[in-house]
Amino acid sequence: MKKQPLLYVLLGMLIVIFCASFVVILQTSNEAAGNLLVGLQEAASNAYEQQNPPVVQQPQPTQTYYEQPTYSQNPQTVPTVQQPTQVYSNPATVLDVTASKEEILNAMCAAVNSVKTAQNFGAVKYQNIDMKLIECSISFAVGIANPIIEKFTGEETLNYQFVNGSCIGPKSGEPVTPSLVIPPSDRLFALDGNGITSAVVSKNGYDTTYSISLVPETATLEAPAPYYHALCMDYLDMNALDLGIARINKGEYTYPGATVNVTVNQLGQIIRYEEYMPLSAFGEGTLGITASGTISGALHEIWTFTW
């Protein structure tokens, strides 16, 4: 489980735009068009199962912590990821509501990363993908594509039980490690202060919740990693999908700013992780003809943990 399903659903869905157009234009060859639709849906499904995330580098701040962050909307290159060099605090530390932004990030990193090396625990993943094609250069394709998109979206709940750091994936039937069951997949949560617009602490009885909002970001087909989002969650990468006879010529993704909430108990153990990631994607490609379209939606994901 190396990448969030939303990301690969989006990849397949943008191709559905071109497929839908192709089906209508080739009305005299319905059987061939139907086979093509099936092939593209299988490509999206295969990418969903593979879920193998790229890696990105932790940013090096160019300013002091309390200055207004400088942020590039269109990164030209995506550096190779490195493990964070900061030593995060003990996850048993529970913050007060007066904690600073740096302290909140410190505590969140420690709590999330503690799961990635844990041995014995239970985890339940709830995921809701809400996604629609909102416009297309072939206007009637919207009505054709959205019913297909619905087959890849919606809600699901998965249960994991780790014993000595091992668990069989409930969907794949293959062994998975703790590092894969909480975003970002197979790498450490390593966000720094330049990547957020706010950070707060709230209390509910014995539980404490740390909440952050990320800066808005954009990405392209050539540079798919939204810099700060990639440090704490998974992201859309069209290059990761084998589309066969279809070809993506252009891809642009807009991340208006995700939110992440991490709740710990009185012992500092993480008991809940929640992320909400709104996203819109514009794609242009060819499948016999050239078409383009925009998909808009969001991923809402909640993990609950028992220790």
Coordinates of C-alpha atoms in Angstrom, one line a residue:
M1 CA 0.0 0.0 0.0
K2 CA 2.5 2.5 -1.2
K3 CA 0.3 5.3 -2.5
Q4 CA -3.2 6.6 -1.7
P5 CA -5.9 5.2 -4.0
L6 CA -7.2 8.7 -4.9
L7 CA -4.0 9.5 -6.7
Y8 CA -4.2 6.6 -9.1
V9 CA -8.0 7.0 -9.5
L10 CA -7.3 10.5 -10.8
L11 CA -4.8 9.2 -13.2
G12 CA -7.3 6.7 -14.7
M13 CA -10.1 9.2 -14.6
L14 CA -8.3 11.8 -16.8
I15 CA -7.8 9.1 -19.3
V16 CA -11.5 8.2 -19.2
I17 CA -12.2 11.6 -20.6
F18 CA -10.3 10.7 -23.8
C19 CA -11.8 7.2 -23.8
A20 CA -15.4 8.6 -23.5
S21 CA -14.8 10.9 -26.5
F22 CA -13.3 8.0 -28.4
V23 CA -16.4 5.8 -27.8
V24 CA -18.8 8.4 -29.1
I25 CA -16.7 9.2 -32.2
L26 CA -16.4 5.5 -33.1
Q27 CA -20.1 4.8 -32.9
T28 CA -19.8 2.3 -35.8
S29 CA -17.3 0.2 -33.8
N30 CA -19.0 -0.1 -30.3
E31 CA -17.4 -3.5 -29.5
A32 CA -13.8 -2.1 -30.1
A33 CA -14.6 1.0 -28.1
G34 CA -16.0 -1.2 -25.2
N35 CA -12.8 -3.3 -25.2
L36 CA -10.7 -0.1 -25.0
L37 CA -12.7 1.2 -22.0
V38 CA -12.1 -2.1 -20.2
G39 CA -8.4 -1.9 -21.0
L40 CA -8.1 1.6 -19.6
Q41 CA -10.1 0.7 -16.4
E42 CA -7.7 -2.2 -15.9
A43 CA -4.7 0.1 -16.3
A44 CA -6.1 2.4 -13.6
S45 CA -6.9 -0.6 -11.4
N46 CA -3.4 -2.0 -11.8
A47 CA -1.8 1.3 -10.9
Y48 CA -4.1 1.5 -7.8
E49 CA -2.7 -1.9 -6.7
Q50 CA 0.9 -1.2 -7.3
Q51 CA 1.0 2.1 -5.4
N52 CA 4.8 2.7 -5.4
P53 CA 5.5 6.3 -4.3
P54 CA 8.3 8.5 -5.6
V55 CA 10.6 10.0 -3.1
V56 CA 11.3 13.7 -2.5
Q57 CA 13.8 15.6 -0.5
Q58 CA 13.1 17.4 2.8
P59 CA 13.3 21.2 2.0
Q60 CA 16.1 23.3 3.4
P61 CA 14.6 26.5 4.8
T62 CA 16.0 29.7 3.3
Q63 CA 14.6 31.9 6.1
T64 CA 14.2 32.1 9.8
Y65 CA 11.3 30.1 11.3
Y66 CA 9.1 33.0 12.1
E67 CA 9.4 34.9 8.8
Q68 CA 6.6 34.7 6.2
P69 CA 7.5 31.6 4.1
T70 CA 8.7 32.0 0.5
Y71 CA 7.2 29.4 -1.7
S72 CA 7.4 28.6 -5.4
Q73 CA 4.2 27.5 -7.1
N74 CA 5.9 25.7 -9.9
P75 CA 9.0 23.8 -8.9
Q76 CA 11.3 22.9 -11.8
T77 CA 12.9 19.9 -10.2
V78 CA 12.0 17.3 -7.5
P79 CA 15.1 16.5 -5.4
T80 CA 15.7 13.0 -4.0
V81 CA 14.3 12.4 -0.6
Q82 CA 16.5 12.3 2.5
Q83 CA 15.5 11.2 6.0
P84 CA 15.0 14.2 8.3
T85 CA 18.0 15.1 10.3
Q86 CA 16.0 16.8 13.1
V87 CA 15.7 14.7 16.3
Y88 CA 12.0 14.7 17.1
S89 CA 10.8 14.7 20.7
N90 CA 9.6 11.7 22.5
P91 CA 6.0 10.9 21.4
A92 CA 5.1 10.5 25.1
T93 CA 5.3 14.3 25.3
V94 CA 1.8 15.8 25.3
L95 CA 1.6 19.5 24.4
D96 CA -0.4 22.3 26.0
V97 CA -2.7 24.6 24.0
T98 CA -0.1 27.4 24.2
A99 CA 2.5 25.3 22.2
S100 CA 4.4 27.0 19.4
K101 CA 4.1 26.0 15.7
E102 CA 7.5 24.4 15.9
E103 CA 6.6 22.3 19.0
I104 CA 3.3 21.2 17.3
L105 CA 5.1 20.0 14.2
N106 CA 7.7 18.3 16.4
A107 CA 5.0 16.4 18.3
M108 CA 3.1 15.5 15.1
C109 CA 6.2 14.1 13.4
A110 CA 7.1 12.1 16.4
A111 CA 3.5 10.7 16.8
V112 CA 3.1 9.7 13.1
N113 CA 6.6 8.3 12.8
S114 CA 6.2 6.2 15.9
V115 CA 3.7 4.1 14.0
K116 CA 6.2 3.3 11.3
T117 CA 8.4 1.4 13.7
A118 CA 5.8 -0.1 16.0
Q119 CA 5.5 -3.8 16.4
N120 CA 2.1 -4.7 17.9
F121 CA -1.0 -2.6 17.2
G122 CA -4.3 -2.5 15.4
A123 CA -5.3 0.0 12.8
V124 CA -8.5 0.8 11.0
K125 CA -8.4 2.9 7.8
Y126 CA -11.5 4.8 6.6
Q127 CA -11.3 6.5 3.2
N128 CA -13.7 8.5 1.2
I129 CA -12.9 9.6 -2.3
D130 CA -15.2 12.3 -3.9
M131 CA -14.3 13.0 -7.5
K132 CA -16.0 14.3 -10.5
L133 CA -15.2 15.5 -14.1
I134 CA -16.5 19.1 -14.1
E135 CA -15.6 20.2 -17.6
C136 CA -14.2 18.7 -20.8
S137 CA -13.3 19.9 -24.3
I138 CA -15.8 17.3 -25.6
S139 CA -18.9 18.5 -23.7
F140 CA -21.0 15.3 -23.8
A141 CA -18.1 13.3 -22.4
V142 CA -18.9 14.6 -18.9
G143 CA -22.1 12.6 -18.8
I144 CA -20.3 9.5 -20.0
A145 CA -17.2 9.7 -17.8
N146 CA -18.8 10.5 -14.4
P147 CA -20.7 7.2 -14.0
I148 CA -17.4 5.4 -14.7
I149 CA -15.6 7.6 -12.2
E150 CA -18.1 6.6 -9.5
K151 CA -16.9 3.0 -9.8
F152 CA -13.5 4.0 -8.5
T153 CA -14.6 6.4 -5.8
G154 CA -16.7 6.3 -2.6
E155 CA -16.0 4.9 0.8
E156 CA -14.1 1.9 2.1
T157 CA -12.9 0.6 5.5
L158 CA -9.8 -1.7 5.9
N159 CA -8.6 -3.4 9.1
Y160 CA -5.0 -4.2 10.0
Q161 CA -3.6 -6.1 12.9
F162 CA 0.2 -6.1 13.3
V163 CA 2.0 -8.7 15.3
N164 CA 5.8 -8.3 15.6
G165 CA 5.7 -5.7 12.9
S166 CA 4.0 -7.9 10.3
C167 CA 0.5 -7.9 8.8
I168 CA -1.2 -9.3 5.7
G169 CA -2.8 -6.6 3.7
P170 CA -6.7 -6.9 3.7
K171 CA -6.9 -6.1 0.0
S172 CA -3.7 -7.3 -1.5
G173 CA -3.3 -10.4 0.6
E174 CA 0.4 -9.6 0.7
P175 CA 2.6 -8.8 3.8
V176 CA 2.7 -5.1 4.6
T177 CA 4.9 -3.2 7.1
P178 CA 3.8 -0.5 9.6
S179 CA 5.6 2.1 7.5
L180 CA 3.0 1.6 4.8
V181 CA -0.2 2.0 6.8
I182 CA -0.1 5.7 7.6
P183 CA 0.8 8.6 5.2
P184 CA 3.3 9.3 3.8
S185 CA 3.7 5.8 2.5
D186 CA 7.0 4.1 3.1
R187 CA 8.8 7.3 4.3
L188 CA 8.9 9.5 7.4
F189 CA 6.5 12.4 8.1
A190 CA 9.0 15.3 7.8
L191 CA 7.2 18.5 7.3
D192 CA 8.8 21.8 8.5
G193 CA 7.4 25.2 9.5
N194 CA 7.7 26.7 6.0
G195 CA 5.0 24.3 4.7
I196 CA 2.1 25.3 6.9
T197 CA -0.1 28.3 7.3
S198 CA -1.4 27.4 10.8
A199 CA -0.9 25.0 13.7
V200 CA -3.0 24.6 16.8
V201 CA -3.5 22.4 19.8
S202 CA -6.9 21.4 21.2
K203 CA -8.0 19.3 24.2
N204 CA -10.9 16.8 24.6
G205 CA -10.8 15.1 28.0
Y206 CA -7.6 13.1 28.2
D207 CA -7.0 13.4 24.4
T208 CA -4.9 16.1 22.6
T209 CA -5.2 17.0 19.0
Y210 CA -2.6 18.7 16.9
S211 CA -3.9 20.4 13.7
I212 CA -2.1 21.9 10.8
S213 CA -3.1 23.5 7.5
L214 CA -0.6 23.3 4.5
V215 CA 0.3 26.0 2.1
P216 CA -1.3 25.9 -1.4
E217 CA 0.8 24.2 -4.0
T218 CA 0.8 23.4 -7.7
A219 CA 2.6 20.6 -9.7
T220 CA 3.0 19.5 -13.3
L221 CA 3.4 16.3 -15.2
E222 CA 7.1 16.9 -15.4
A223 CA 7.4 17.8 -11.7
P224 CA 4.5 16.0 -10.0
A225 CA 5.5 16.4 -6.3
P226 CA 3.8 19.2 -4.5
Y227 CA 6.8 20.0 -2.3
Y228 CA 5.3 20.3 1.2
H229 CA 2.3 18.0 0.6
A230 CA 4.8 15.3 -0.4
L231 CA 6.6 15.5 3.0
C232 CA 3.5 14.4 4.9
M233 CA 1.1 12.7 2.5
D234 CA 1.0 11.0 -0.9
Y235 CA 0.3 12.8 -4.1
L236 CA -0.7 12.5 -7.7
D237 CA 1.8 11.2 -10.3
M238 CA 0.6 10.5 -13.8
N239 CA 4.0 9.2 -14.8
A240 CA 3.5 6.3 -12.5
L241 CA 0.7 4.8 -14.7
D242 CA 1.2 2.7 -17.8
L243 CA -1.6 3.9 -20.1
G244 CA -0.8 1.5 -23.0
I245 CA -2.1 3.1 -26.2
A246 CA -3.2 6.3 -24.5
R247 CA -0.8 9.1 -23.9
I248 CA -0.9 12.0 -21.5
N249 CA 0.5 15.2 -23.1
K250 CA 0.0 17.6 -20.3
G251 CA -1.0 17.5 -16.6
E252 CA -1.4 20.2 -14.0
Y253 CA -2.5 19.7 -10.4
T254 CA -3.7 22.2 -7.9
Y255 CA -3.5 21.6 -4.1
P256 CA -5.3 24.5 -2.3
G257 CA -4.0 23.3 1.0
A258 CA -4.6 20.0 2.9
T259 CA -5.3 19.7 6.6
V260 CA -3.9 17.1 9.0
N261 CA -5.1 16.3 12.5
V262 CA -3.2 14.0 14.8
T263 CA -4.8 12.9 18.2
V264 CA -2.7 11.4 21.0
N265 CA -3.9 9.9 24.3
Q266 CA -2.6 11.0 27.7
L267 CA 0.5 8.7 27.3
G268 CA 1.4 10.4 24.0
Q269 CA 0.4 7.4 21.8
I270 CA -1.3 8.3 18.5
I271 CA -4.9 7.1 18.5
R272 CA -6.2 9.0 15.4
Y273 CA -4.8 10.4 12.2
E274 CA -7.0 12.4 9.8
E275 CA -6.2 14.1 6.5
Y276 CA -8.4 16.1 4.1
M277 CA -6.7 16.8 0.8
P278 CA -8.7 18.8 -1.8
L279 CA -7.3 18.6 -5.3
S280 CA -8.1 19.6 -8.9
A281 CA -6.3 18.2 -11.9
F282 CA -6.3 19.2 -15.6
G283 CA -5.2 16.7 -18.2
E284 CA -4.7 16.7 -21.9
G285 CA -4.0 13.6 -23.9
T286 CA -4.6 11.5 -27.0
L287 CA -6.5 8.4 -27.7
G288 CA -7.2 8.5 -31.4
I289 CA -8.2 12.1 -30.9
T290 CA -7.0 14.8 -28.5
A291 CA -9.1 15.9 -25.6
S292 CA -8.7 17.7 -22.3
G293 CA -10.7 18.0 -19.1
T294 CA -10.7 19.0 -15.4
I295 CA -11.4 16.8 -12.4
S296 CA -12.1 18.2 -9.0
G297 CA -12.6 16.5 -5.7
A298 CA -11.0 15.5 -2.4
L299 CA -9.6 12.6 -0.3
H300 CA -10.7 12.3 3.3
E301 CA -8.8 9.6 5.2
I302 CA -9.0 8.6 8.9
W303 CA -6.8 6.1 10.7
T304 CA -7.6 4.9 14.2
F305 CA -5.1 3.0 16.3
T306 CA -5.3 0.6 19.3
W307 CA -2.3 -0.3 21.4

